[in-house]
CSV table of C-alpha atoms (C1' of nucleotides) in Angstrom, one decimal:
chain,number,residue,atom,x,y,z
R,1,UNK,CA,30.0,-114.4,23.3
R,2,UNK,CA,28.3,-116.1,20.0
R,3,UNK,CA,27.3,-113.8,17.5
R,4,UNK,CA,24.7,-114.7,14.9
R,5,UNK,CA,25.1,-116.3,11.8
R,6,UNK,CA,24.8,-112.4,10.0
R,7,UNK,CA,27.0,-111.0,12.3
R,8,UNK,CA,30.0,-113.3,11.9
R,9,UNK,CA,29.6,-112.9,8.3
R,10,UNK,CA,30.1,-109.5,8.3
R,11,UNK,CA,32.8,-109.6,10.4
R,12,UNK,CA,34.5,-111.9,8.3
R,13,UNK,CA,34.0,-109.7,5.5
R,14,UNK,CA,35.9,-106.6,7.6
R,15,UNK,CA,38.7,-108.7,8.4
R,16,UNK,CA,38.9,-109.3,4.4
R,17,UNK,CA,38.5,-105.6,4.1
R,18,UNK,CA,40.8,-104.2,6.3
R,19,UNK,CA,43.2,-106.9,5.3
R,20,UNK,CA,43.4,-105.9,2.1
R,21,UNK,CA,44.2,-102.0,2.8
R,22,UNK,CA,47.0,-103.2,5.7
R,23,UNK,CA,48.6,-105.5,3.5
R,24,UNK,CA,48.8,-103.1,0.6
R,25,UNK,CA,49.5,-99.9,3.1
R,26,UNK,CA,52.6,-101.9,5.1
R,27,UNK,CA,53.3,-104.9,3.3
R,28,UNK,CA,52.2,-108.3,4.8
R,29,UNK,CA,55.0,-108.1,7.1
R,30,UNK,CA,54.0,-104.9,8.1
R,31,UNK,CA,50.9,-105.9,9.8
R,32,UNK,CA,50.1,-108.0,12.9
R,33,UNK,CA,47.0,-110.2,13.3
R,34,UNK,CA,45.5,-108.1,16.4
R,35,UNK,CA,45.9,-104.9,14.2
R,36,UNK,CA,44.0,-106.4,11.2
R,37,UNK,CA,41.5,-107.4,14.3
R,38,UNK,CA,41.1,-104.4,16.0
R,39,UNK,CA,40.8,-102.3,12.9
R,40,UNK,CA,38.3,-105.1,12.0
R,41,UNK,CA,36.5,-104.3,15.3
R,42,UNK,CA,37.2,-107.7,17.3
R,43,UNK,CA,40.4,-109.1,19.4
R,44,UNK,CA,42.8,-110.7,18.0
R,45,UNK,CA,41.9,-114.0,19.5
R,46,UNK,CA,39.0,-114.2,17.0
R,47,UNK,CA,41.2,-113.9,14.0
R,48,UNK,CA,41.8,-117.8,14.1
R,49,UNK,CA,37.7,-119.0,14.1
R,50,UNK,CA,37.7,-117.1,10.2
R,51,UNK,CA,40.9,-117.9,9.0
R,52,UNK,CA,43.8,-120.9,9.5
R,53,UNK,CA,46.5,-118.5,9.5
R,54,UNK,CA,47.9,-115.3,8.5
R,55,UNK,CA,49.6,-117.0,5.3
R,56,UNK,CA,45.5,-118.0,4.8
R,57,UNK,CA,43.9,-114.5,4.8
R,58,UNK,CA,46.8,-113.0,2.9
R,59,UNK,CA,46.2,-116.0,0.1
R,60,UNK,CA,42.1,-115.3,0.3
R,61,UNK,CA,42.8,-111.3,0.1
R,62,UNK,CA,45.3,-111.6,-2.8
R,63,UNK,CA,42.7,-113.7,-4.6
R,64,UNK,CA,40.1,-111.3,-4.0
R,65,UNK,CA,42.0,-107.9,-4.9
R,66,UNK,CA,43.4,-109.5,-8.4
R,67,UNK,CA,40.1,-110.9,-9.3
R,68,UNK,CA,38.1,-107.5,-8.8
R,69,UNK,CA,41.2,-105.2,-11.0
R,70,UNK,CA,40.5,-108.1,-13.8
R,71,UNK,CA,36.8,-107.6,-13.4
R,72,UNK,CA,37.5,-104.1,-13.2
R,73,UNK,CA,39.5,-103.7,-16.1
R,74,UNK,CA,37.4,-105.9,-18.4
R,75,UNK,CA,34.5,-104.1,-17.7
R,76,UNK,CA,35.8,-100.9,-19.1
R,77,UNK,CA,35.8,-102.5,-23.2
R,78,UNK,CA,37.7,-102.6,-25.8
R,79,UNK,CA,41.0,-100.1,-25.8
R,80,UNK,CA,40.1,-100.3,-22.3
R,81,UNK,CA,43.8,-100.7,-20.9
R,82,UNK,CA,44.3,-97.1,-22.1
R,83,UNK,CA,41.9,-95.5,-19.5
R,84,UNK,CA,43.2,-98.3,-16.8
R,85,UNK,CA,46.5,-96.7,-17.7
R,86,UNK,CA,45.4,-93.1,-16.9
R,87,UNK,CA,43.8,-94.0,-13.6
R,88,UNK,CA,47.1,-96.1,-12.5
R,89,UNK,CA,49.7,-93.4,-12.9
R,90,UNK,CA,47.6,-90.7,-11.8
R,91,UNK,CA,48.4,-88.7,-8.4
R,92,UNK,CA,45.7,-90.7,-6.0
R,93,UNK,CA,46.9,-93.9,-7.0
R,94,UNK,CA,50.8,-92.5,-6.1
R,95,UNK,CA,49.0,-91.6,-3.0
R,96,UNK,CA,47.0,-94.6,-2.1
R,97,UNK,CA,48.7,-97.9,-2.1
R,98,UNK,CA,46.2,-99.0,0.7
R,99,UNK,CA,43.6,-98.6,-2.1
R,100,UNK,CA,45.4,-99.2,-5.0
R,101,UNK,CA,46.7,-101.7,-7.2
R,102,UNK,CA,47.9,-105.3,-5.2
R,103,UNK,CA,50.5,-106.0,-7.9
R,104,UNK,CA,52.2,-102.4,-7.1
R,105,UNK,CA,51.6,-103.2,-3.7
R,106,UNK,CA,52.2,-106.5,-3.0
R,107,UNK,CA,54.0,-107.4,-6.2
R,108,UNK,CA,58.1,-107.1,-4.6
R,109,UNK,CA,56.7,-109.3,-1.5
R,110,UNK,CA,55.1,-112.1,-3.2
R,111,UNK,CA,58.6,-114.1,-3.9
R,112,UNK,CA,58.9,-114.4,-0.8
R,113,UNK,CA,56.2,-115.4,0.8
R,114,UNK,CA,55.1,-119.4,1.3
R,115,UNK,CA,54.3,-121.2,-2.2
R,116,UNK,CA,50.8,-121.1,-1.4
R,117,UNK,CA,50.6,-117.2,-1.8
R,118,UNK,CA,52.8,-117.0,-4.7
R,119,UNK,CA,50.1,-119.4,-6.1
R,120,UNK,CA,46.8,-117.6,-5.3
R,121,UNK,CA,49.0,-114.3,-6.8
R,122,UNK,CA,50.1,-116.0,-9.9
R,123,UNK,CA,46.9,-117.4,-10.6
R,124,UNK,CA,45.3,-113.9,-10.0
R,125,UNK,CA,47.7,-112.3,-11.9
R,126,UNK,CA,47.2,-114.5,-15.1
R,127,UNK,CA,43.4,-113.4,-14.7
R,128,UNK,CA,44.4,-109.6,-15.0
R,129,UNK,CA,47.0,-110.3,-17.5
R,130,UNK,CA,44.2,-111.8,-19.7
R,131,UNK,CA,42.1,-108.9,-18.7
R,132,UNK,CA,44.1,-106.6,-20.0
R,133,UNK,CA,45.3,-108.6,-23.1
R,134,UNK,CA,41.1,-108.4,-23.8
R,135,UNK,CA,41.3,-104.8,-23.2
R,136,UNK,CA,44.4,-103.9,-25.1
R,137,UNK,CA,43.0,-102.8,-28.3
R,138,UNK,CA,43.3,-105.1,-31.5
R,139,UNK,CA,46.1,-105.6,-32.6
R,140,UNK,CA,47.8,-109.0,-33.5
R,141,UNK,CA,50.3,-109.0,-30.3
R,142,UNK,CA,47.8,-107.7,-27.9
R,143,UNK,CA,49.3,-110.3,-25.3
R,144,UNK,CA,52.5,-109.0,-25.8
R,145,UNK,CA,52.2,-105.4,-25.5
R,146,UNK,CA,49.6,-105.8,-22.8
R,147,UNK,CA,52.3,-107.4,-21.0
R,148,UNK,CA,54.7,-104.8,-21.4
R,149,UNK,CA,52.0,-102.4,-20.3
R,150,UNK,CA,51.2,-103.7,-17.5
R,151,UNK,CA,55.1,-104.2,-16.0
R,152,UNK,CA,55.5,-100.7,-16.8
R,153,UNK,CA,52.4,-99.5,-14.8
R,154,UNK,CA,53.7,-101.7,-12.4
R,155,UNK,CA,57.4,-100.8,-12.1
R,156,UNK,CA,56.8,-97.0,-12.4
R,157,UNK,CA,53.8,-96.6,-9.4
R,158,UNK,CA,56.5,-99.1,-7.4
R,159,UNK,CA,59.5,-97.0,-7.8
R,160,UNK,CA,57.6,-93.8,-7.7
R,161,UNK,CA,55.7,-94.3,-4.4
R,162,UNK,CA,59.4,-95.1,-3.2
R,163,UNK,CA,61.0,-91.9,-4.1
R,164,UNK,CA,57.6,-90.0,-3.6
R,165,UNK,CA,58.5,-88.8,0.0
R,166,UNK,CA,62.2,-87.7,-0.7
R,167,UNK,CA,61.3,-86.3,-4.0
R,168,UNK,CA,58.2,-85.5,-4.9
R,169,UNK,CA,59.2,-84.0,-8.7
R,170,UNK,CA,60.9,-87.3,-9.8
R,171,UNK,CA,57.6,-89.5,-8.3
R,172,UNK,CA,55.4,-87.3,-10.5
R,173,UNK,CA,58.1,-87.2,-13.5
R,174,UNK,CA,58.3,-91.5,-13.4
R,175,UNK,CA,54.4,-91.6,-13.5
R,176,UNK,CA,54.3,-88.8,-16.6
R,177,UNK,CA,57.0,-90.8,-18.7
R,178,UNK,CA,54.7,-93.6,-18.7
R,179,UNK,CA,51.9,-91.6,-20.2
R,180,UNK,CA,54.7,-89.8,-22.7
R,181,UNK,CA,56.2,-92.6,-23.7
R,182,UNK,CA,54.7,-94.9,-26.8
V,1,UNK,CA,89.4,-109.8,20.9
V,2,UNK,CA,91.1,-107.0,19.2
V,3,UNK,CA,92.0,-107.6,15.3
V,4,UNK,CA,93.9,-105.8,13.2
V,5,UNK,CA,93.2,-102.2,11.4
V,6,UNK,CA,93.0,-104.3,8.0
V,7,UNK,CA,91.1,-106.9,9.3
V,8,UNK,CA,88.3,-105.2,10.7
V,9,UNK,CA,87.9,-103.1,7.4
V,10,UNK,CA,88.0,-106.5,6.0
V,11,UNK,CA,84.9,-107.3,8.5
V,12,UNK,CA,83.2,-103.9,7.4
V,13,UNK,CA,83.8,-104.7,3.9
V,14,UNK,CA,81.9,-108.3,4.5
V,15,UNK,CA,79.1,-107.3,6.2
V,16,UNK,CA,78.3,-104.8,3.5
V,17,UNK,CA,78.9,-107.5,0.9
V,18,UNK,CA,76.9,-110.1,2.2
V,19,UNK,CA,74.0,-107.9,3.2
V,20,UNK,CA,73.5,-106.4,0.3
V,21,UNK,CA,73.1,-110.3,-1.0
V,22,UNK,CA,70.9,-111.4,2.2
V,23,UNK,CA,69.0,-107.9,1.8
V,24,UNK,CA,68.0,-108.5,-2.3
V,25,UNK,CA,67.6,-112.2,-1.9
V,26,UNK,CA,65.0,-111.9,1.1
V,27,UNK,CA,64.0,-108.6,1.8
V,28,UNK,CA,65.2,-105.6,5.1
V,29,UNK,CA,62.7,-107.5,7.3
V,30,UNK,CA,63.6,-111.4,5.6
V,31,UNK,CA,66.9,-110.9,7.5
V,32,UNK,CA,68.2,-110.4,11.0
V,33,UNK,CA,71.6,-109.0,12.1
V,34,UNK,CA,72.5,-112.3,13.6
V,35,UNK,CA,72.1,-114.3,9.7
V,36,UNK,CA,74.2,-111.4,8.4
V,37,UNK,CA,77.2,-111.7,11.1
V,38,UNK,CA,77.2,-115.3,11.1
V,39,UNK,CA,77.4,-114.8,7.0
V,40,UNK,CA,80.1,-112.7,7.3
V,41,UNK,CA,81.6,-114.7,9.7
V,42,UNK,CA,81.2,-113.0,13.2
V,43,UNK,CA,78.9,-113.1,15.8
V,44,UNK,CA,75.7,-110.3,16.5
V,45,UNK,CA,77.5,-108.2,19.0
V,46,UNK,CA,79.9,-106.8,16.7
V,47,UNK,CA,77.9,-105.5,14.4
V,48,UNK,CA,77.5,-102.2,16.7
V,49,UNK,CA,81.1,-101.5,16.4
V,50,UNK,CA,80.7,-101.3,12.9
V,51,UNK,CA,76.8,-100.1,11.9
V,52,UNK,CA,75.0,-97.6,14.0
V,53,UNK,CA,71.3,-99.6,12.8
V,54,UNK,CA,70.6,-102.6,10.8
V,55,UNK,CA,68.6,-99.0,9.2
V,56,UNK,CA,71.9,-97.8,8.8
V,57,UNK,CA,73.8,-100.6,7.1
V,58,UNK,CA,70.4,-100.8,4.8
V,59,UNK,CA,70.9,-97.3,3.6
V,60,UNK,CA,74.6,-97.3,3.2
V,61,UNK,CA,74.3,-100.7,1.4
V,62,UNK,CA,71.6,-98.9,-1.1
V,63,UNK,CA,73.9,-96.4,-1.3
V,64,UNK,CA,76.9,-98.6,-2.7
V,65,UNK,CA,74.3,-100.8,-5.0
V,66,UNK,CA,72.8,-97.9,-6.7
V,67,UNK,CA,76.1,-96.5,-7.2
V,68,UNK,CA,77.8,-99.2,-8.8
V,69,UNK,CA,74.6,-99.8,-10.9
V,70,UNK,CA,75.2,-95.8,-12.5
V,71,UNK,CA,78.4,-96.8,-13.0
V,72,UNK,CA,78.4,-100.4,-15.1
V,73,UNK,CA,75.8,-98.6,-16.7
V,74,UNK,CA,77.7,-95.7,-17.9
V,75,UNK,CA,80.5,-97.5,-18.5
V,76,UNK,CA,78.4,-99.6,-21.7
V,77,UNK,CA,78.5,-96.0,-23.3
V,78,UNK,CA,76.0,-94.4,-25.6
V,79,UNK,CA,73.4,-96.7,-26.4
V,80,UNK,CA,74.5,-98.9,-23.5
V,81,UNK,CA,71.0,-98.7,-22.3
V,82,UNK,CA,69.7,-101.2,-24.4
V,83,UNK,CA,72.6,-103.5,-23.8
V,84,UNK,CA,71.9,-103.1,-20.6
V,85,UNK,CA,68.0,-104.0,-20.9
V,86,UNK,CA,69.1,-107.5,-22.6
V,87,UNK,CA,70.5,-108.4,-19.0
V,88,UNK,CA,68.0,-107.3,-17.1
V,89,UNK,CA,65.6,-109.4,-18.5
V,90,UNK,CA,67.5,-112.5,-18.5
V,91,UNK,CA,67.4,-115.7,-17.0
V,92,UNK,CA,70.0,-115.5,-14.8
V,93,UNK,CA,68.9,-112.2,-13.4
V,94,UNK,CA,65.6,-113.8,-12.9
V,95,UNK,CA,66.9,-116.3,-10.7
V,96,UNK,CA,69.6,-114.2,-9.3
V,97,UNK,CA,67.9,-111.3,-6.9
V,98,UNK,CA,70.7,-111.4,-4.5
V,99,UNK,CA,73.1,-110.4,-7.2
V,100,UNK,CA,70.7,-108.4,-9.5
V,101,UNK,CA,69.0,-104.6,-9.7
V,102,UNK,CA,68.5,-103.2,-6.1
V,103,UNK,CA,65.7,-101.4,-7.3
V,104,UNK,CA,64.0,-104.8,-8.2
V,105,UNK,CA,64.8,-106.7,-5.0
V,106,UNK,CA,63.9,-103.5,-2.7
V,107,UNK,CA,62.0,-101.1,-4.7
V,108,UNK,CA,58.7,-102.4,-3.1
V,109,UNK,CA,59.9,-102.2,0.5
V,110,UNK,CA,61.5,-99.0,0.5
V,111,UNK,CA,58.2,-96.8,0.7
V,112,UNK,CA,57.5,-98.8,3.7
V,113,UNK,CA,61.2,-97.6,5.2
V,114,UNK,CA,62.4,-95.0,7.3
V,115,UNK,CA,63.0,-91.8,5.7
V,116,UNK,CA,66.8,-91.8,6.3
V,117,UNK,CA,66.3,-95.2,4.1
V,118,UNK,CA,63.7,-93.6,1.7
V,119,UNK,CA,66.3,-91.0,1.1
V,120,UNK,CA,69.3,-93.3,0.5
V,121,UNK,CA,67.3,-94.7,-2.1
V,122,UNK,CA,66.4,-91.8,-3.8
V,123,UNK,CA,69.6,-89.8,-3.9
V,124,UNK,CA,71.1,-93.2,-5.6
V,125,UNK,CA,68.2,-93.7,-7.7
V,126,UNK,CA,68.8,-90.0,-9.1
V,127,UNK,CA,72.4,-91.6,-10.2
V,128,UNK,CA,71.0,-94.4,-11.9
V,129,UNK,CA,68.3,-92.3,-14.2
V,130,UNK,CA,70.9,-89.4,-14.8
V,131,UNK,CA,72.9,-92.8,-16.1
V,132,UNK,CA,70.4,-94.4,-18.2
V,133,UNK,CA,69.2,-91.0,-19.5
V,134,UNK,CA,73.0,-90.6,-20.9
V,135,UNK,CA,73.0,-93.7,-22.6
V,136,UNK,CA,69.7,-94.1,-23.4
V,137,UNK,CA,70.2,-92.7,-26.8
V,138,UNK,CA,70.8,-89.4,-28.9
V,139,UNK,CA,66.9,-88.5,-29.1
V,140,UNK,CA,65.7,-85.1,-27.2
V,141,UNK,CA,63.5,-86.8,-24.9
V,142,UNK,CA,65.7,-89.5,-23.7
V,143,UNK,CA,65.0,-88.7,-20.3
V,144,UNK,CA,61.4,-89.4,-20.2
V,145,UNK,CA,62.5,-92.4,-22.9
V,146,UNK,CA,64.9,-94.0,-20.4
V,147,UNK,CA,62.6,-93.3,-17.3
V,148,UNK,CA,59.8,-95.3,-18.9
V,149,UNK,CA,62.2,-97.4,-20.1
V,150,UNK,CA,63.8,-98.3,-16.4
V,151,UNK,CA,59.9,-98.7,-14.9
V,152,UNK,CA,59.4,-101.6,-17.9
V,153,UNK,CA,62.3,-103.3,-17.2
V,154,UNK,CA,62.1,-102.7,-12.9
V,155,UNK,CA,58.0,-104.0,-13.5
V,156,UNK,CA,58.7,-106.8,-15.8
V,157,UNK,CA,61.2,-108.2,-13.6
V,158,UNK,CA,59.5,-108.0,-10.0
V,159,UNK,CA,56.2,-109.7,-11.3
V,160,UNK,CA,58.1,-112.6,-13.1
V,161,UNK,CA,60.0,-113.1,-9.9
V,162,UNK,CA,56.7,-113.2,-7.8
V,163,UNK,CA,54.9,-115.5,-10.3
V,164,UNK,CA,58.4,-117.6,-11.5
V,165,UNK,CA,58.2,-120.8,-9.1
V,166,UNK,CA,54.4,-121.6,-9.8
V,167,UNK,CA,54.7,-120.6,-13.6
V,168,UNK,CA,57.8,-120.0,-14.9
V,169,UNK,CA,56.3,-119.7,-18.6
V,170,UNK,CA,54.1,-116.7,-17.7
V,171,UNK,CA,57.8,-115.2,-15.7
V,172,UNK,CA,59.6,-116.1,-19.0
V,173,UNK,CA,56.9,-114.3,-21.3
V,174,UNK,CA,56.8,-111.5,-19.2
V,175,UNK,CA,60.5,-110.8,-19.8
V,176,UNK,CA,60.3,-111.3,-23.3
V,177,UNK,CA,57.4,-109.1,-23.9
V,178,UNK,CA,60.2,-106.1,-23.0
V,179,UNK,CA,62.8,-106.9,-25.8
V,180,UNK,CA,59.3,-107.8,-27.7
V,181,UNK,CA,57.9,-104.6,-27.4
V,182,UNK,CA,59.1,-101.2,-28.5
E,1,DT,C1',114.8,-103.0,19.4
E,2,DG,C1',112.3,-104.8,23.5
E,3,DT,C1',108.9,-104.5,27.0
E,4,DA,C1',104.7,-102.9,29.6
E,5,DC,C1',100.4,-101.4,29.1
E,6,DA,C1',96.3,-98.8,27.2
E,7,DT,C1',93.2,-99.5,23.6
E,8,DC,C1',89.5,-101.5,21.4
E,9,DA,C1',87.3,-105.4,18.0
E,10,DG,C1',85.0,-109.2,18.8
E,11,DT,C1',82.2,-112.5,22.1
E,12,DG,C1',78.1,-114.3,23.9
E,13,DA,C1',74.7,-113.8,27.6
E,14,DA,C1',71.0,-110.9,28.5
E,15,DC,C1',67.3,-107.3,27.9
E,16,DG,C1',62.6,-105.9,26.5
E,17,DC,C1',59.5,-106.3,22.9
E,18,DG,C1',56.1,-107.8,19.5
E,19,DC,C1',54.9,-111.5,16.9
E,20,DG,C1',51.6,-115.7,15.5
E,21,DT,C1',49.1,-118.9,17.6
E,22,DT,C1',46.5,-121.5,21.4
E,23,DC,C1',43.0,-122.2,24.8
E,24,DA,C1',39.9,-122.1,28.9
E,25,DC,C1',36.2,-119.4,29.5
E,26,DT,C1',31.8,-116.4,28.6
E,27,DG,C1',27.5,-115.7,27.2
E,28,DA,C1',24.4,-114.9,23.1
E,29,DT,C1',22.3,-117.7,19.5
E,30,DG,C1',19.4,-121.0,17.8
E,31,DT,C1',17.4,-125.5,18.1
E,32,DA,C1',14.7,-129.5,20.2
E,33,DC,C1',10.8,-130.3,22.7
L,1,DT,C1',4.6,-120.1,20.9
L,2,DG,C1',7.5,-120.7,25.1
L,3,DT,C1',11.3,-122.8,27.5
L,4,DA,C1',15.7,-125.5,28.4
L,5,DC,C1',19.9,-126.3,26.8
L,6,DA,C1',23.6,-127.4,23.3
L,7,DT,C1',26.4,-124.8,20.3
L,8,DC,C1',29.9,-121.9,19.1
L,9,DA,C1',31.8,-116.7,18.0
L,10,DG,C1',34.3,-113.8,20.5
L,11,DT,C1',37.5,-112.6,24.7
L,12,DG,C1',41.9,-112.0,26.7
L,13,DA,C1',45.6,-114.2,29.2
L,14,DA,C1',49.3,-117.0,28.0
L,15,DC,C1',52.8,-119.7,25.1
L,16,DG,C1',57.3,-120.0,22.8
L,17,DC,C1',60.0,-117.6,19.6
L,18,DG,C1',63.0,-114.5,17.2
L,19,DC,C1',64.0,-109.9,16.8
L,20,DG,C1',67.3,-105.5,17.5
L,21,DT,C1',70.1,-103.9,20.7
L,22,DT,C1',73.2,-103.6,25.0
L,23,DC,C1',77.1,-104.6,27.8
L,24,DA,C1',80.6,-106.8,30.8
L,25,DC,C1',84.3,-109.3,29.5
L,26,DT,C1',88.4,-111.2,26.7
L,27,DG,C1',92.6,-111.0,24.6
L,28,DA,C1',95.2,-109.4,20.5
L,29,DT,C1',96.9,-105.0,18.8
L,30,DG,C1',99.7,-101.3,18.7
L,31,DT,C1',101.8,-97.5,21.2
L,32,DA,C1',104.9,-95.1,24.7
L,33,DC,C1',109.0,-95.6,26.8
DNA sequence: TGTACATCAGTGAACGCGCGTTCACTGATGTAC
DNA sequence: TGTACATCAGTGAACGCGCGTTCACTGATGTAC
């Protein structure tokens, strides 16, 4: 049955939403259409009257996610990659990939995915990466060492949330030597 | 038909090798048992003679990666770690997942594994940072030094790989900033 | 050593299943008068 | 403003497909005599 003009906005907006946490929790092949639906509240038959495909919504959410962290990130100020830092390698973020960082999340699945999500990522990505350059403090090779921040964010949370179940200790120890370190 | 004893530890050993290649190149769900047989020359159904799972062979073939990783590692020596770091962030490794890092290719899928799998991973990943931390240098705190040190080099190397074919600049400077930095 | 036969590695058809996507249909929306 | 009707968002059955796994069968291996 039609649904007003409102109402199909705001579903479109929970498919986004619940998108994004599936994708991040299970990976984008992790998660079927009529999950991201029902979650979303509708059947999967829907799905295809908001978006052309899957490959579409994952493109539209990886867009969306990259451009709020930079937005995020640059709204915390000068030397703010330091308190980004904190927040990444704390114990929620360990424990929350659905809510969490998309480049942690996402990051080992992007290459291989279609060209047209490696695109919308990259060209998030170099947002965030200029974000955090902005926010690095300084220094003449702010690019540079925000760079190297941001991998090492990236690769610790990654290899950390992978051990976290078998080893709790050695999750927690990755995500402190970031902190210890430089 | 039956085949020799040698042979069909011949077959064992090809399967392992070329899913361990099919595995880092396109991911535990980017491949079927089917593309692996037919790689290593057989057909589906004999797969089950050799593998319990397609989980199982995943775990044992993390098992063998991450051991021979701890081993060319320790085998560069003290101070080896760095040598090692100069490869990693290569060219050659950038375009050469299926023969590259484990914990690069898979690292992002294995929290989304089976705990048999997540546990394969970790008790190999232990190796790999007892190895680095033994040749990561003479300081006290090489283990925290060499674990931050692994999550650069892991980072740096999945988010130029998911951002190399639209901009292989921004992959390129992304590995640099490693040897850059610190 | 030579032969008869039990073993068993590999084959390929078949299974149930879940996937992304399509489409005829339903009925509420919103527009034209 | 009230009514008749065209529009179109959502429904759910259906599609073709590829997946992991099973299994009856084949025929070479290797053992017992």
């Amino acid at each position: 049955m039609k649904v007003s003009k409102e109402r199909r906005s705001e579903h479109r907006a929970a498919i986004l939403r619940v998108a994004s946490r599936l994708f991040r929790e299970r990976g984008p092949e992790g998660v079927s259409v009529a999950e991201i639906m029902q979650a979303a509240g509708l059947t999967h038959g829907a799905f295809y009257g908001h978006f052309e495909s899957k490959e579409a919504l994952l493109c539209e959410v990886l867009a969306v996610m990259l451009a709020e962290a930079s937005d995020q990130l640059r709204d915390l100020g000068p030397g703010g990659l330091d308190d980004y830092a904190q927040g990444y390698v704390s114990r929620s973020h360990l424990d929350s990939p659905g809510e969490g960082c998309a480049v942690a999340a996402l990051g080992g699945d992007v290459a291989r995915q279609s060209a047209a999500v490696r695109s919308a990522f990259t060209s998030g990505l170099k947002m965030f990466l200029d974000a955090a350059t902005e926010t690095a403090g300084g220094c003449e090779d702010a690019r540079s060492l925000a760079l190297s921040r941001v991998s090492q964010l990236v690769g610790a949370l990654i290899v950390a949330r992978a051990v976290r179940s078998s080893d709790e200790t050695l999750a927690l120890e990755l995500l402190g030597s970031i902190t210890t370190a430089e």
